[in-house]
Amino acid sequence: MSMKITIATRESRLALWQAEHVKALLEQRGHAVTLLGMTTRGDQILDRTLSKVGGKGLFVKELETALEEGRADIAVHSLKDVPMELPPGFELACVMAREDPRDAWVSASCATPADLPAGAVIGTSSLRRTVLLRSMLSKMNRSDIRIEPLRGNLDTRLRKLDEGQYAAIVLAAAGLKRLGLGERIRHIFSADDMLPAAGQGALGIEVRSGRADLLAALAPLADRATWLAVAAERAVSRAMGGSCSMPLAAHATLDGARLQLDAAWGDPEGAPRLVTASGQADVAEGADAEALGQRVAAELRAGGAH
């Protein structure tokens, strides 16, 4: 049955691409879809790091308010921006097929971190990327390199790089590829070198609980393999405290029924040492994936992560 569906979305170029992508897929299935563009607190606060002002949930709250007030029916999110615990009355209705989950190295002058000049500055807004970069640079004996905060939407971050404020920046490969900016990528980090964030590269669609009509409309957009993988990844983060601003990486891949999950944690203020953990399990449903995530989180804690 066709429906009228309003999508709440942030107004950054990447967020609008994501919303338009979902809109097109729903329209192909006969639904009438409109967009409700919004500016969130996360978009407005650019002079402080997210970890100091409330985490990535700042990108979600205004969209949830639109759902609660009935001004919108669904909200499209980059899943890595979605808090691990949704507020009462909301649910994740759909996880779509994942784009490239890896991190991208973007620089005008340095093909890889090994090419950085003395005293260079790397920009990133992520505590996860910070601890992974610190570990990487420590192994290279590059204590001269500084890692500085980088806020703003994707276009703003690229502009700051082009202005010379940073020698290089690290961004999600998925966002660059979705906006046709793949040529800006100088190097893509393997998961072994820089483990992705929970949910990175995946789109999640949030709805008010009890909307069986929307769940049915969104079901064809869901990707089972991605949903199982991110269920395990998000379970690690949830078990570690649930903060989107935690210096934590978690990445899972599904091969047949076998789910492989790897995680890493670092202390941004302490030694540049990572605590790592991994596990495998046969999974048939989300609860199996979440159980694997909880086991890997317990291994992280046993190794000293907190």
PDB file of C-alpha atoms in Angstrom:
ATOM      1  CA  MET A   1       0.000   0.000   0.000  1.00  0.00           C
ATOM      2  CA  SER A   2       1.407   3.408  -0.950  1.00  0.00           C
ATOM      3  CA  MET A   3       1.923   5.958   1.823  1.00  0.00           C
ATOM      4  CA  LYS A   4       2.734   9.618   2.285  1.00  0.00           C
ATOM      5  CA  ILE A   5       6.082   9.726   4.090  1.00  0.00           C
ATOM      6  CA  THR A   6       7.996  12.762   5.358  1.00  0.00           C
ATOM      7  CA  ILE A   7      11.724  12.308   6.002  1.00  0.00           C
ATOM      8  CA  ALA A   8      13.429  14.440   8.666  1.00  0.00           C
ATOM      9  CA  THR A   9      17.015  15.178   7.679  1.00  0.00           C
ATOM     10  CA  ARG A  10      19.929  17.424   8.532  1.00  0.00           C
ATOM     11  CA  GLU A  11      20.674  19.972   5.831  1.00  0.00           C
ATOM     12  CA  SER A  12      24.328  19.200   5.204  1.00  0.00           C
ATOM     13  CA  ARG A  13      25.090  18.069   1.651  1.00  0.00           C
ATOM     14  CA  LEU A  14      25.846  14.514   2.793  1.00  0.00           C
ATOM     15  CA  ALA A  15      22.725  14.238   4.959  1.00  0.00           C
ATOM     16  CA  LEU A  16      20.576  15.507   2.091  1.00  0.00           C
ATOM     17  CA  TRP A  17      22.183  12.974  -0.273  1.00  0.00           C
ATOM     18  CA  GLN A  18      21.290  10.213   2.192  1.00  0.00           C
ATOM     19  CA  ALA A  19      17.706  11.426   2.549  1.00  0.00           C
ATOM     20  CA  GLU A  20      17.296  11.821  -1.221  1.00  0.00           C
ATOM     21  CA  HIS A  21      18.661   8.282  -1.669  1.00  0.00           C
ATOM     22  CA  VAL A  22      16.017   6.871   0.688  1.00  0.00           C
ATOM     23  CA  LYS A  23      13.350   9.090  -0.909  1.00  0.00           C
ATOM     24  CA  ALA A  24      14.144   7.708  -4.370  1.00  0.00           C
ATOM     25  CA  LEU A  25      14.024   4.097  -3.175  1.00  0.00           C
ATOM     26  CA  LEU A  26      10.655   4.645  -1.475  1.00  0.00           C
ATOM     27  CA  GLU A  27       9.237   6.463  -4.498  1.00  0.00           C
ATOM     28  CA  GLN A  28      10.245   3.514  -6.689  1.00  0.00           C
ATOM     29  CA  ARG A  29       7.900   1.490  -4.489  1.00  0.00           C
ATOM     30  CA  GLY A  30       4.990   3.876  -5.017  1.00  0.00           C
ATOM     31  CA  HIS A  31       5.203   6.053  -1.915  1.00  0.00           C
ATOM     32  CA  ALA A  32       4.844   9.849  -1.963  1.00  0.00           C
ATOM     33  CA  VAL A  33       7.864  11.238  -0.128  1.00  0.00           C
ATOM     34  CA  THR A  34       8.837  14.759   1.006  1.00  0.00           C
ATOM     35  CA  LEU A  35      11.862  16.028   2.934  1.00  0.00           C
ATOM     36  CA  LEU A  36      11.883  18.158   6.101  1.00  0.00           C
ATOM     37  CA  GLY A  37      15.299  19.807   6.329  1.00  0.00           C
ATOM     38  CA  MET A  38      16.540  20.741   9.808  1.00  0.00           C
ATOM     39  CA  THR A  39      19.607  22.199  11.506  1.00  0.00           C
ATOM     40  CA  THR A  40      20.696  20.292  14.615  1.00  0.00           C
ATOM     41  CA  ARG A  41      22.692  21.360  17.660  1.00  0.00           C
ATOM     42  CA  GLY A  42      25.564  19.262  16.363  1.00  0.00           C
ATOM     43  CA  ASP A  43      25.608  21.402  13.220  1.00  0.00           C
ATOM     44  CA  GLN A  44      25.516  24.642  15.213  1.00  0.00           C
ATOM     45  CA  ILE A  45      28.247  23.970  17.794  1.00  0.00           C
ATOM     46  CA  LEU A  46      31.503  24.029  15.846  1.00  0.00           C
ATOM     47  CA  ASP A  47      33.961  25.538  18.338  1.00  0.00           C
ATOM     48  CA  ARG A  48      34.153  22.522  20.676  1.00  0.00           C
ATOM     49  CA  THR A  49      34.736  18.809  20.206  1.00  0.00           C
ATOM     50  CA  LEU A  50      31.657  16.596  20.259  1.00  0.00           C
ATOM     51  CA  SER A  51      32.974  14.643  23.248  1.00  0.00           C
ATOM     52  CA  LYS A  52      32.792  17.863  25.306  1.00  0.00           C
ATOM     53  CA  VAL A  53      29.307  19.009  24.301  1.00  0.00           C
ATOM     54  CA  GLY A  54      27.185  15.871  24.373  1.00  0.00           C
ATOM     55  CA  GLY A  55      28.409  13.498  21.697  1.00  0.00           C
ATOM     56  CA  LYS A  56      27.005  12.666  18.305  1.00  0.00           C
ATOM     57  CA  GLY A  57      23.467  12.417  19.667  1.00  0.00           C
ATOM     58  CA  LEU A  58      23.405  16.177  19.079  1.00  0.00           C
ATOM     59  CA  PHE A  59      22.910  15.370  15.394  1.00  0.00           C
ATOM     60  CA  VAL A  60      19.802  13.286  16.143  1.00  0.00           C
ATOM     61  CA  LYS A  61      17.705  14.990  18.820  1.00  0.00           C
ATOM     62  CA  GLU A  62      15.957  17.616  16.667  1.00  0.00           C
ATOM     63  CA  LEU A  63      15.040  14.958  14.104  1.00  0.00           C
ATOM     64  CA  GLU A  64      13.517  12.823  16.875  1.00  0.00           C
ATOM     65  CA  THR A  65      11.518  15.828  18.057  1.00  0.00           C
ATOM     66  CA  ALA A  66      10.072  16.167  14.541  1.00  0.00           C
ATOM     67  CA  LEU A  67       9.049  12.499  14.654  1.00  0.00           C
ATOM     68  CA  GLU A  68       7.521  12.892  18.098  1.00  0.00           C
ATOM     69  CA  GLU A  69       5.516  15.949  17.050  1.00  0.00           C
ATOM     70  CA  GLY A  70       4.281  14.267  13.864  1.00  0.00           C
ATOM     71  CA  ARG A  71       6.033  16.701  11.519  1.00  0.00           C
ATOM     72  CA  ALA A  72       7.980  13.787  10.043  1.00  0.00           C
ATOM     73  CA  ASP A  73       7.517  10.034   9.803  1.00  0.00           C
ATOM     74  CA  ILE A  74      11.091   8.767   9.509  1.00  0.00           C
ATOM     75  CA  ALA A  75      14.604  10.092  10.103  1.00  0.00           C
ATOM     76  CA  VAL A  76      17.604   9.001   8.027  1.00  0.00           C
ATOM     77  CA  HIS A  77      20.920   8.885   9.896  1.00  0.00           C
ATOM     78  CA  SER A  78      24.507   7.922   9.350  1.00  0.00           C
ATOM     79  CA  LEU A  79      24.342   5.008  11.756  1.00  0.00           C
ATOM     80  CA  LYS A  80      27.637   5.890  13.437  1.00  0.00           C
ATOM     81  CA  ASP A  81      25.946   9.122  14.613  1.00  0.00           C
ATOM     82  CA  VAL A  82      23.042   7.309  16.276  1.00  0.00           C
ATOM     83  CA  PRO A  83      23.306   6.832  20.073  1.00  0.00           C
ATOM     84  CA  MET A  84      23.520   3.203  21.178  1.00  0.00           C
ATOM     85  CA  GLU A  85      20.390   3.582  23.316  1.00  0.00           C
ATOM     86  CA  LEU A  86      17.446   5.240  21.576  1.00  0.00           C
ATOM     87  CA  PRO A  87      15.007   7.233  23.725  1.00  0.00           C
ATOM     88  CA  PRO A  88      11.795   5.471  24.809  1.00  0.00           C
ATOM     89  CA  GLY A  89       9.249   5.511  22.011  1.00  0.00           C
ATOM     90  CA  PHE A  90      11.748   5.274  19.146  1.00  0.00           C
ATOM     91  CA  GLU A  91      13.210   2.344  17.243  1.00  0.00           C
ATOM     92  CA  LEU A  92      15.611   1.574  14.451  1.00  0.00           C
ATOM     93  CA  ALA A  93      13.312   0.389  11.690  1.00  0.00           C
ATOM     94  CA  CYS A  94      15.840  -0.360   8.977  1.00  0.00           C
ATOM     95  CA  VAL A  95      19.581  -0.666   8.364  1.00  0.00           C
ATOM     96  CA  MET A  96      20.523  -0.366   4.716  1.00  0.00           C
ATOM     97  CA  ALA A  97      23.348  -1.978   2.746  1.00  0.00           C
ATOM     98  CA  ARG A  98      26.693  -0.599   3.784  1.00  0.00           C
ATOM     99  CA  GLU A  99      28.986   1.604   1.728  1.00  0.00           C
ATOM    100  CA  ASP A 100      32.751   1.355   2.272  1.00  0.00           C
ATOM    101  CA  PRO A 101      33.129   1.326   6.093  1.00  0.00           C
ATOM    102  CA  ARG A 102      36.820   2.307   6.093  1.00  0.00           C
ATOM    103  CA  ASP A 103      38.568   5.584   6.904  1.00  0.00           C
ATOM    104  CA  ALA A 104      40.116   7.730   4.181  1.00  0.00           C
ATOM    105  CA  TRP A 105      43.330   9.779   4.259  1.00  0.00           C
ATOM    106  CA  VAL A 106      42.844  13.105   2.496  1.00  0.00           C
ATOM    107  CA  SER A 107      45.815  15.366   1.799  1.00  0.00           C
ATOM    108  CA  ALA A 108      47.121  17.611  -0.956  1.00  0.00           C
ATOM    109  CA  SER A 109      50.774  16.826  -0.260  1.00  0.00           C
ATOM    110  CA  CYS A 110      51.084  13.535   1.628  1.00  0.00           C
ATOM    111  CA  ALA A 111      50.105  10.250   0.003  1.00  0.00           C
ATOM    112  CA  THR A 112      50.173   8.399   3.360  1.00  0.00           C
ATOM    113  CA  PRO A 113      51.008   9.219   7.004  1.00  0.00           C
ATOM    114  CA  ALA A 114      54.598   8.152   6.288  1.00  0.00           C
ATOM    115  CA  ASP A 115      54.979  11.228   4.042  1.00  0.00           C
ATOM    116  CA  LEU A 116      54.102  13.815   6.699  1.00  0.00           C
ATOM    117  CA  PRO A 117      56.679  16.595   7.141  1.00  0.00           C
ATOM    118  CA  ALA A 118      58.123  17.407  10.553  1.00  0.00           C
ATOM    119  CA  GLY A 119      55.620  19.064  12.877  1.00  0.00           C
ATOM    120  CA  ALA A 120      52.658  18.426  10.597  1.00  0.00           C
ATOM    121  CA  VAL A 121      49.066  18.658  11.842  1.00  0.00           C
ATOM    122  CA  ILE A 122      46.395  16.001  11.191  1.00  0.00           C
ATOM    123  CA  GLY A 123      42.744  16.977  11.606  1.00  0.00           C
ATOM    124  CA  THR A 124      39.995  14.725  12.945  1.00  0.00           C
ATOM    125  CA  SER A 125      36.855  15.221  15.029  1.00  0.00           C
ATOM    126  CA  SER A 126      36.876  11.642  16.298  1.00  0.00           C
ATOM    127  CA  LEU A 127      38.373  10.316  19.544  1.00  0.00           C
ATOM    128  CA  ARG A 128      38.471   6.889  17.891  1.00  0.00           C
ATOM    129  CA  ARG A 129      40.556   8.182  15.005  1.00  0.00           C
ATOM    130  CA  THR A 130      42.716  10.127  17.450  1.00  0.00           C
ATOM    131  CA  VAL A 131      43.719   7.066  19.474  1.00  0.00           C
ATOM    132  CA  LEU A 132      44.233   4.946  16.351  1.00  0.00           C
ATOM    133  CA  LEU A 133      46.387   7.651  14.749  1.00  0.00           C
ATOM    134  CA  ARG A 134      48.390   8.084  17.960  1.00  0.00           C
ATOM    135  CA  SER A 135      49.104   4.357  18.010  1.00  0.00           C
ATOM    136  CA  MET A 136      50.053   4.376  14.320  1.00  0.00           C
ATOM    137  CA  LEU A 137      52.341   7.406  14.682  1.00  0.00           C
ATOM    138  CA  SER A 138      53.970   5.952  17.801  1.00  0.00           C
ATOM    139  CA  LYS A 139      54.947   2.848  15.841  1.00  0.00           C
ATOM    140  CA  MET A 140      56.483   5.163  13.238  1.00  0.00           C
ATOM    141  CA  ASN A 141      58.380   7.108  15.954  1.00  0.00           C
ATOM    142  CA  ARG A 142      56.639  10.304  14.855  1.00  0.00           C
ATOM    143  CA  SER A 143      56.124  12.121  18.154  1.00  0.00           C
ATOM    144  CA  ASP A 144      56.458  15.429  16.260  1.00  0.00           C
ATOM    145  CA  ILE A 145      53.054  15.070  14.576  1.00  0.00           C
ATOM    146  CA  ARG A 146      50.092  16.877  16.161  1.00  0.00           C
ATOM    147  CA  ILE A 147      46.475  15.717  15.973  1.00  0.00           C
ATOM    148  CA  GLU A 148      44.070  18.652  16.226  1.00  0.00           C
ATOM    149  CA  PRO A 149      40.241  18.865  16.370  1.00  0.00           C
ATOM    150  CA  LEU A 150      38.379  19.295  13.075  1.00  0.00           C
ATOM    151  CA  ARG A 151      34.669  20.128  13.190  1.00  0.00           C
ATOM    152  CA  GLY A 152      32.082  20.983  10.555  1.00  0.00           C
ATOM    153  CA  ASN A 153      30.332  19.135   7.773  1.00  0.00           C
ATOM    154  CA  LEU A 154      32.316  17.320   5.101  1.00  0.00           C
ATOM    155  CA  ASP A 155      32.620  20.329   2.796  1.00  0.00           C
ATOM    156  CA  THR A 156      33.773  22.544   5.683  1.00  0.00           C
ATOM    157  CA  ARG A 157      36.448  20.041   6.658  1.00  0.00           C
ATOM    158  CA  LEU A 158      37.738  19.813   3.099  1.00  0.00           C
ATOM    159  CA  ARG A 159      37.834  23.625   2.880  1.00  0.00           C
ATOM    160  CA  LYS A 160      39.905  23.848   6.065  1.00  0.00           C
ATOM    161  CA  LEU A 161      42.334  21.315   4.604  1.00  0.00           C
ATOM    162  CA  ASP A 162      42.556  23.252   1.331  1.00  0.00           C
ATOM    163  CA  GLU A 163      43.227  26.464   3.271  1.00  0.00           C
ATOM    164  CA  GLY A 164      46.322  24.833   4.743  1.00  0.00           C
ATOM    165  CA  GLN A 165      45.107  24.512   8.339  1.00  0.00           C
ATOM    166  CA  TYR A 166      46.038  20.804   8.256  1.00  0.00           C
ATOM    167  CA  ALA A 167      48.570  18.712   6.356  1.00  0.00           C
ATOM    168  CA  ALA A 168      45.999  15.914   6.169  1.00  0.00           C
ATOM    169  CA  ILE A 169      42.591  14.967   7.507  1.00  0.00           C
ATOM    170  CA  VAL A 170      40.878  11.635   8.087  1.00  0.00           C
ATOM    171  CA  LEU A 171      37.270  11.193   6.947  1.00  0.00           C
ATOM    172  CA  ALA A 172      34.862   8.329   6.360  1.00  0.00           C
ATOM    173  CA  ALA A 173      35.393   6.943   2.873  1.00  0.00           C
ATOM    174  CA  ALA A 174      31.630   6.386   2.536  1.00  0.00           C
ATOM    175  CA  GLY A 175      30.737  10.071   2.703  1.00  0.00           C
ATOM    176  CA  LEU A 176      33.341  11.054   0.137  1.00  0.00           C
ATOM    177  CA  LYS A 177      32.221   8.329  -2.252  1.00  0.00           C
ATOM    178  CA  ARG A 178      28.526   9.133  -1.846  1.00  0.00           C
ATOM    179  CA  LEU A 179      29.131  12.761  -2.794  1.00  0.00           C
ATOM    180  CA  GLY A 180      31.284  11.883  -5.791  1.00  0.00           C
ATOM    181  CA  LEU A 181      34.454  13.094  -4.044  1.00  0.00           C
ATOM    182  CA  GLY A 182      36.355   9.839  -4.270  1.00  0.00           C
ATOM    183  CA  GLU A 183      39.155  11.585  -6.138  1.00  0.00           C
ATOM    184  CA  ARG A 184      40.022  13.465  -2.915  1.00  0.00           C
ATOM    185  CA  ILE A 185      41.035  10.189  -1.266  1.00  0.00           C
ATOM    186  CA  ARG A 186      44.810   9.650  -1.294  1.00  0.00           C
ATOM    187  CA  HIS A 187      44.790   6.454   0.764  1.00  0.00           C
ATOM    188  CA  ILE A 188      42.155   4.174   2.301  1.00  0.00           C
ATOM    189  CA  PHE A 189      43.192   2.588   5.577  1.00  0.00           C
ATOM    190  CA  SER A 190      42.707  -1.140   5.870  1.00  0.00           C
ATOM    191  CA  ALA A 191      40.703  -2.283   8.873  1.00  0.00           C
ATOM    192  CA  ASP A 192      43.965  -3.698  10.240  1.00  0.00           C
ATOM    193  CA  ASP A 193      45.538  -0.221  10.210  1.00  0.00           C
ATOM    194  CA  MET A 194      42.513   1.796  11.346  1.00  0.00           C
ATOM    195  CA  LEU A 195      39.489  -0.115  12.591  1.00  0.00           C
ATOM    196  CA  PRO A 196      36.202   1.615  11.647  1.00  0.00           C
ATOM    197  CA  ALA A 197      33.599   2.976  14.037  1.00  0.00           C
ATOM    198  CA  ALA A 198      30.486   1.011  14.938  1.00  0.00           C
ATOM    199  CA  GLY A 199      27.987   1.495  12.123  1.00  0.00           C
ATOM    200  CA  GLN A 200      30.357   3.430   9.865  1.00  0.00           C
ATOM    201  CA  GLY A 201      29.240   3.444   6.227  1.00  0.00           C
ATOM    202  CA  ALA A 202      25.705   2.242   7.040  1.00  0.00           C
ATOM    203  CA  LEU A 203      22.460   4.232   6.941  1.00  0.00           C
ATOM    204  CA  GLY A 204      19.861   3.699   9.645  1.00  0.00           C
ATOM    205  CA  ILE A 205      16.229   4.760   9.521  1.00  0.00           C
ATOM    206  CA  GLU A 206      14.519   5.696  12.783  1.00  0.00           C
ATOM    207  CA  VAL A 207      10.771   5.773  13.462  1.00  0.00           C
ATOM    208  CA  ARG A 208       8.406   6.171  16.362  1.00  0.00           C
ATOM    209  CA  SER A 209       7.675   2.835  18.012  1.00  0.00           C
ATOM    210  CA  GLY A 210       4.471   1.102  16.983  1.00  0.00           C
ATOM    211  CA  ARG A 211       4.454   2.293  13.363  1.00  0.00           C
ATOM    212  CA  ALA A 212       3.846  -1.105  11.785  1.00  0.00           C
ATOM    213  CA  ASP A 213       2.891   0.624   8.509  1.00  0.00           C
ATOM    214  CA  LEU A 214       6.331   2.256   8.272  1.00  0.00           C
ATOM    215  CA  LEU A 215       8.128  -0.940   9.257  1.00  0.00           C
ATOM    216  CA  ALA A 216       6.403  -2.693   6.348  1.00  0.00           C
ATOM    217  CA  ALA A 217       7.214   0.127   3.917  1.00  0.00           C
ATOM    218  CA  LEU A 218      10.885   0.179   4.950  1.00  0.00           C
ATOM    219  CA  ALA A 219      11.427  -3.598   5.068  1.00  0.00           C
ATOM    220  CA  PRO A 220      12.470  -3.838   1.361  1.00  0.00           C
ATOM    221  CA  LEU A 221      15.267  -1.321   1.989  1.00  0.00           C
ATOM    222  CA  ALA A 222      16.907  -3.344   4.761  1.00  0.00           C
ATOM    223  CA  ASP A 223      20.087  -5.374   4.317  1.00  0.00           C
ATOM    224  CA  ARG A 224      20.337  -8.394   6.614  1.00  0.00           C
ATOM    225  CA  ALA A 225      24.130  -8.789   6.525  1.00  0.00           C
ATOM    226  CA  THR A 226      24.730  -5.132   7.379  1.00  0.00           C
ATOM    227  CA  TRP A 227      22.089  -5.190  10.118  1.00  0.00           C
ATOM    228  CA  LEU A 228      23.672  -8.216  11.809  1.00  0.00           C
ATOM    229  CA  ALA A 229      27.149  -6.700  11.563  1.00  0.00           C
ATOM    230  CA  VAL A 230      26.158  -3.350  13.029  1.00  0.00           C
ATOM    231  CA  ALA A 231      24.106  -5.057  15.754  1.00  0.00           C
ATOM    232  CA  ALA A 232      27.324  -6.684  16.974  1.00  0.00           C
ATOM    233  CA  GLU A 233      29.324  -3.459  16.624  1.00  0.00           C
ATOM    234  CA  ARG A 234      26.763  -1.360  18.474  1.00  0.00           C
ATOM    235  CA  ALA A 235      26.512  -4.005  21.202  1.00  0.00           C
ATOM    236  CA  VAL A 236      30.226  -3.562  21.914  1.00  0.00           C
ATOM    237  CA  SER A 237      29.766   0.179  22.309  1.00  0.00           C
ATOM    238  CA  ARG A 238      26.602  -0.217  24.369  1.00  0.00           C
ATOM    239  CA  ALA A 239      28.339  -2.649  26.741  1.00  0.00           C
ATOM    240  CA  MET A 240      31.257  -0.222  27.087  1.00  0.00           C
ATOM    241  CA  GLY A 241      28.975   2.611  28.169  1.00  0.00           C
ATOM    242  CA  GLY A 242      27.123   3.569  25.012  1.00  0.00           C
ATOM    243  CA  SER A 243      28.786   6.901  24.300  1.00  0.00           C
ATOM    244  CA  CYS A 244      29.205   7.873  20.648  1.00  0.00           C
ATOM    245  CA  SER A 245      32.210   9.940  21.726  1.00  0.00           C
ATOM    246  CA  MET A 246      34.077   7.002  23.235  1.00  0.00           C
ATOM    247  CA  PRO A 247      37.553   6.231  21.786  1.00  0.00           C
ATOM    248  CA  LEU A 248      36.269   2.880  20.596  1.00  0.00           C
ATOM    249  CA  ALA A 249      36.366   1.057  17.254  1.00  0.00           C
ATOM    250  CA  ALA A 250      34.215  -1.958  16.364  1.00  0.00           C
ATOM    251  CA  HIS A 251      33.837  -3.607  12.986  1.00  0.00           C
ATOM    252  CA  ALA A 252      32.119  -6.846  11.961  1.00  0.00           C
ATOM    253  CA  THR A 253      31.887  -8.805   8.722  1.00  0.00           C
ATOM    254  CA  LEU A 254      29.510 -11.638   7.873  1.00  0.00           C
ATOM    255  CA  ASP A 255      30.660 -14.650   5.856  1.00  0.00           C
ATOM    256  CA  GLY A 256      27.750 -17.021   5.382  1.00  0.00           C
ATOM    257  CA  ALA A 257      26.412 -17.488   8.895  1.00  0.00           C
ATOM    258  CA  ARG A 258      29.772 -16.674  10.530  1.00  0.00           C
ATOM    259  CA  LEU A 259      30.197 -13.188  12.004  1.00  0.00           C
ATOM    260  CA  GLN A 260      33.716 -11.908  12.695  1.00  0.00           C
ATOM    261  CA  LEU A 261      33.932  -8.978  15.119  1.00  0.00           C
ATOM    262  CA  ASP A 262      37.019  -6.918  15.937  1.00  0.00           C
ATOM    263  CA  ALA A 263      37.234  -4.064  18.437  1.00  0.00           C
ATOM    264  CA  ALA A 264      39.855  -1.646  19.745  1.00  0.00           C
ATOM    265  CA  TRP A 265      39.982   0.950  22.519  1.00  0.00           C
ATOM    266  CA  GLY A 266      42.548   3.598  23.397  1.00  0.00           C
ATOM    267  CA  ASP A 267      43.071   6.279  26.027  1.00  0.00           C
ATOM    268  CA  PRO A 268      43.353   9.680  24.300  1.00  0.00           C
ATOM    269  CA  GLU A 269      45.146  11.120  27.351  1.00  0.00           C
ATOM    270  CA  GLY A 270      47.367   8.140  28.178  1.00  0.00           C
ATOM    271  CA  ALA A 271      49.983   6.044  26.444  1.00  0.00           C
ATOM    272  CA  PRO A 272      49.400   5.428  22.705  1.00  0.00           C
ATOM    273  CA  ARG A 273      48.586   1.784  23.328  1.00  0.00           C
ATOM    274  CA  LEU A 274      45.480   0.068  22.022  1.00  0.00           C
ATOM    275  CA  VAL A 275      43.480  -2.608  23.788  1.00  0.00           C
ATOM    276  CA  THR A 276      42.140  -5.013  21.154  1.00  0.00           C
ATOM    277  CA  ALA A 277      39.666  -7.888  21.204  1.00  0.00           C
ATOM    278  CA  SER A 278      37.956 -10.099  18.648  1.00  0.00           C
ATOM    279  CA  GLY A 279      35.524 -12.978  18.372  1.00  0.00           C
ATOM    280  CA  GLN A 280      33.500 -15.099  15.981  1.00  0.00           C
ATOM    281  CA  ALA A 281      30.081 -16.701  16.159  1.00  0.00           C
ATOM    282  CA  ASP A 282      27.413 -18.234  13.950  1.00  0.00           C
ATOM    283  CA  VAL A 283      24.513 -15.795  13.917  1.00  0.00           C
ATOM    284  CA  ALA A 284      20.924 -16.193  12.756  1.00  0.00           C
ATOM    285  CA  GLU A 285      19.361 -13.089  14.289  1.00  0.00           C
ATOM    286  CA  GLY A 286      20.187  -9.816  15.962  1.00  0.00           C
ATOM    287  CA  ALA A 287      20.277 -11.311  19.454  1.00  0.00           C
ATOM    288  CA  ASP A 288      23.102 -13.644  18.380  1.00  0.00           C
ATOM    289  CA  ALA A 289      25.096 -10.704  17.013  1.00  0.00           C
ATOM    290  CA  GLU A 290      24.510  -8.676  20.162  1.00  0.00           C
ATOM    291  CA  ALA A 291      25.688 -11.564  22.329  1.00  0.00           C
ATOM    292  CA  LEU A 292      28.932 -11.675  20.337  1.00  0.00           C
ATOM    293  CA  GLY A 293      29.336  -7.926  20.857  1.00  0.00           C
ATOM    294  CA  GLN A 294      28.903  -8.321  24.597  1.00  0.00           C
ATOM    295  CA  ARG A 295      31.564 -11.045  24.732  1.00  0.00           C
ATOM    296  CA  VAL A 296      34.054  -8.918  22.787  1.00  0.00           C
ATOM    297  CA  ALA A 297      33.328  -5.933  25.058  1.00  0.00           C
ATOM    298  CA  ALA A 298      34.031  -8.108  28.099  1.00  0.00           C
ATOM    299  CA  GLU A 299      37.372  -9.055  26.527  1.00  0.00           C
ATOM    300  CA  LEU A 300      38.164  -5.365  26.022  1.00  0.00           C
ATOM    301  CA  ARG A 301      37.424  -4.613  29.670  1.00  0.00           C
ATOM    302  CA  ALA A 302      39.538  -7.540  30.767  1.00  0.00           C
ATOM    303  CA  GLY A 303      42.400  -6.022  28.755  1.00  0.00           C
ATOM    304  CA  GLY A 304      42.096  -2.688  30.536  1.00  0.00           C
ATOM    305  CA  ALA A 305      39.587  -0.731  28.446  1.00  0.00           C
ATOM    306  CA  HIS A 306      37.104   1.401  30.331  1.00  0.00           C
TER     307      HIS A 306
END
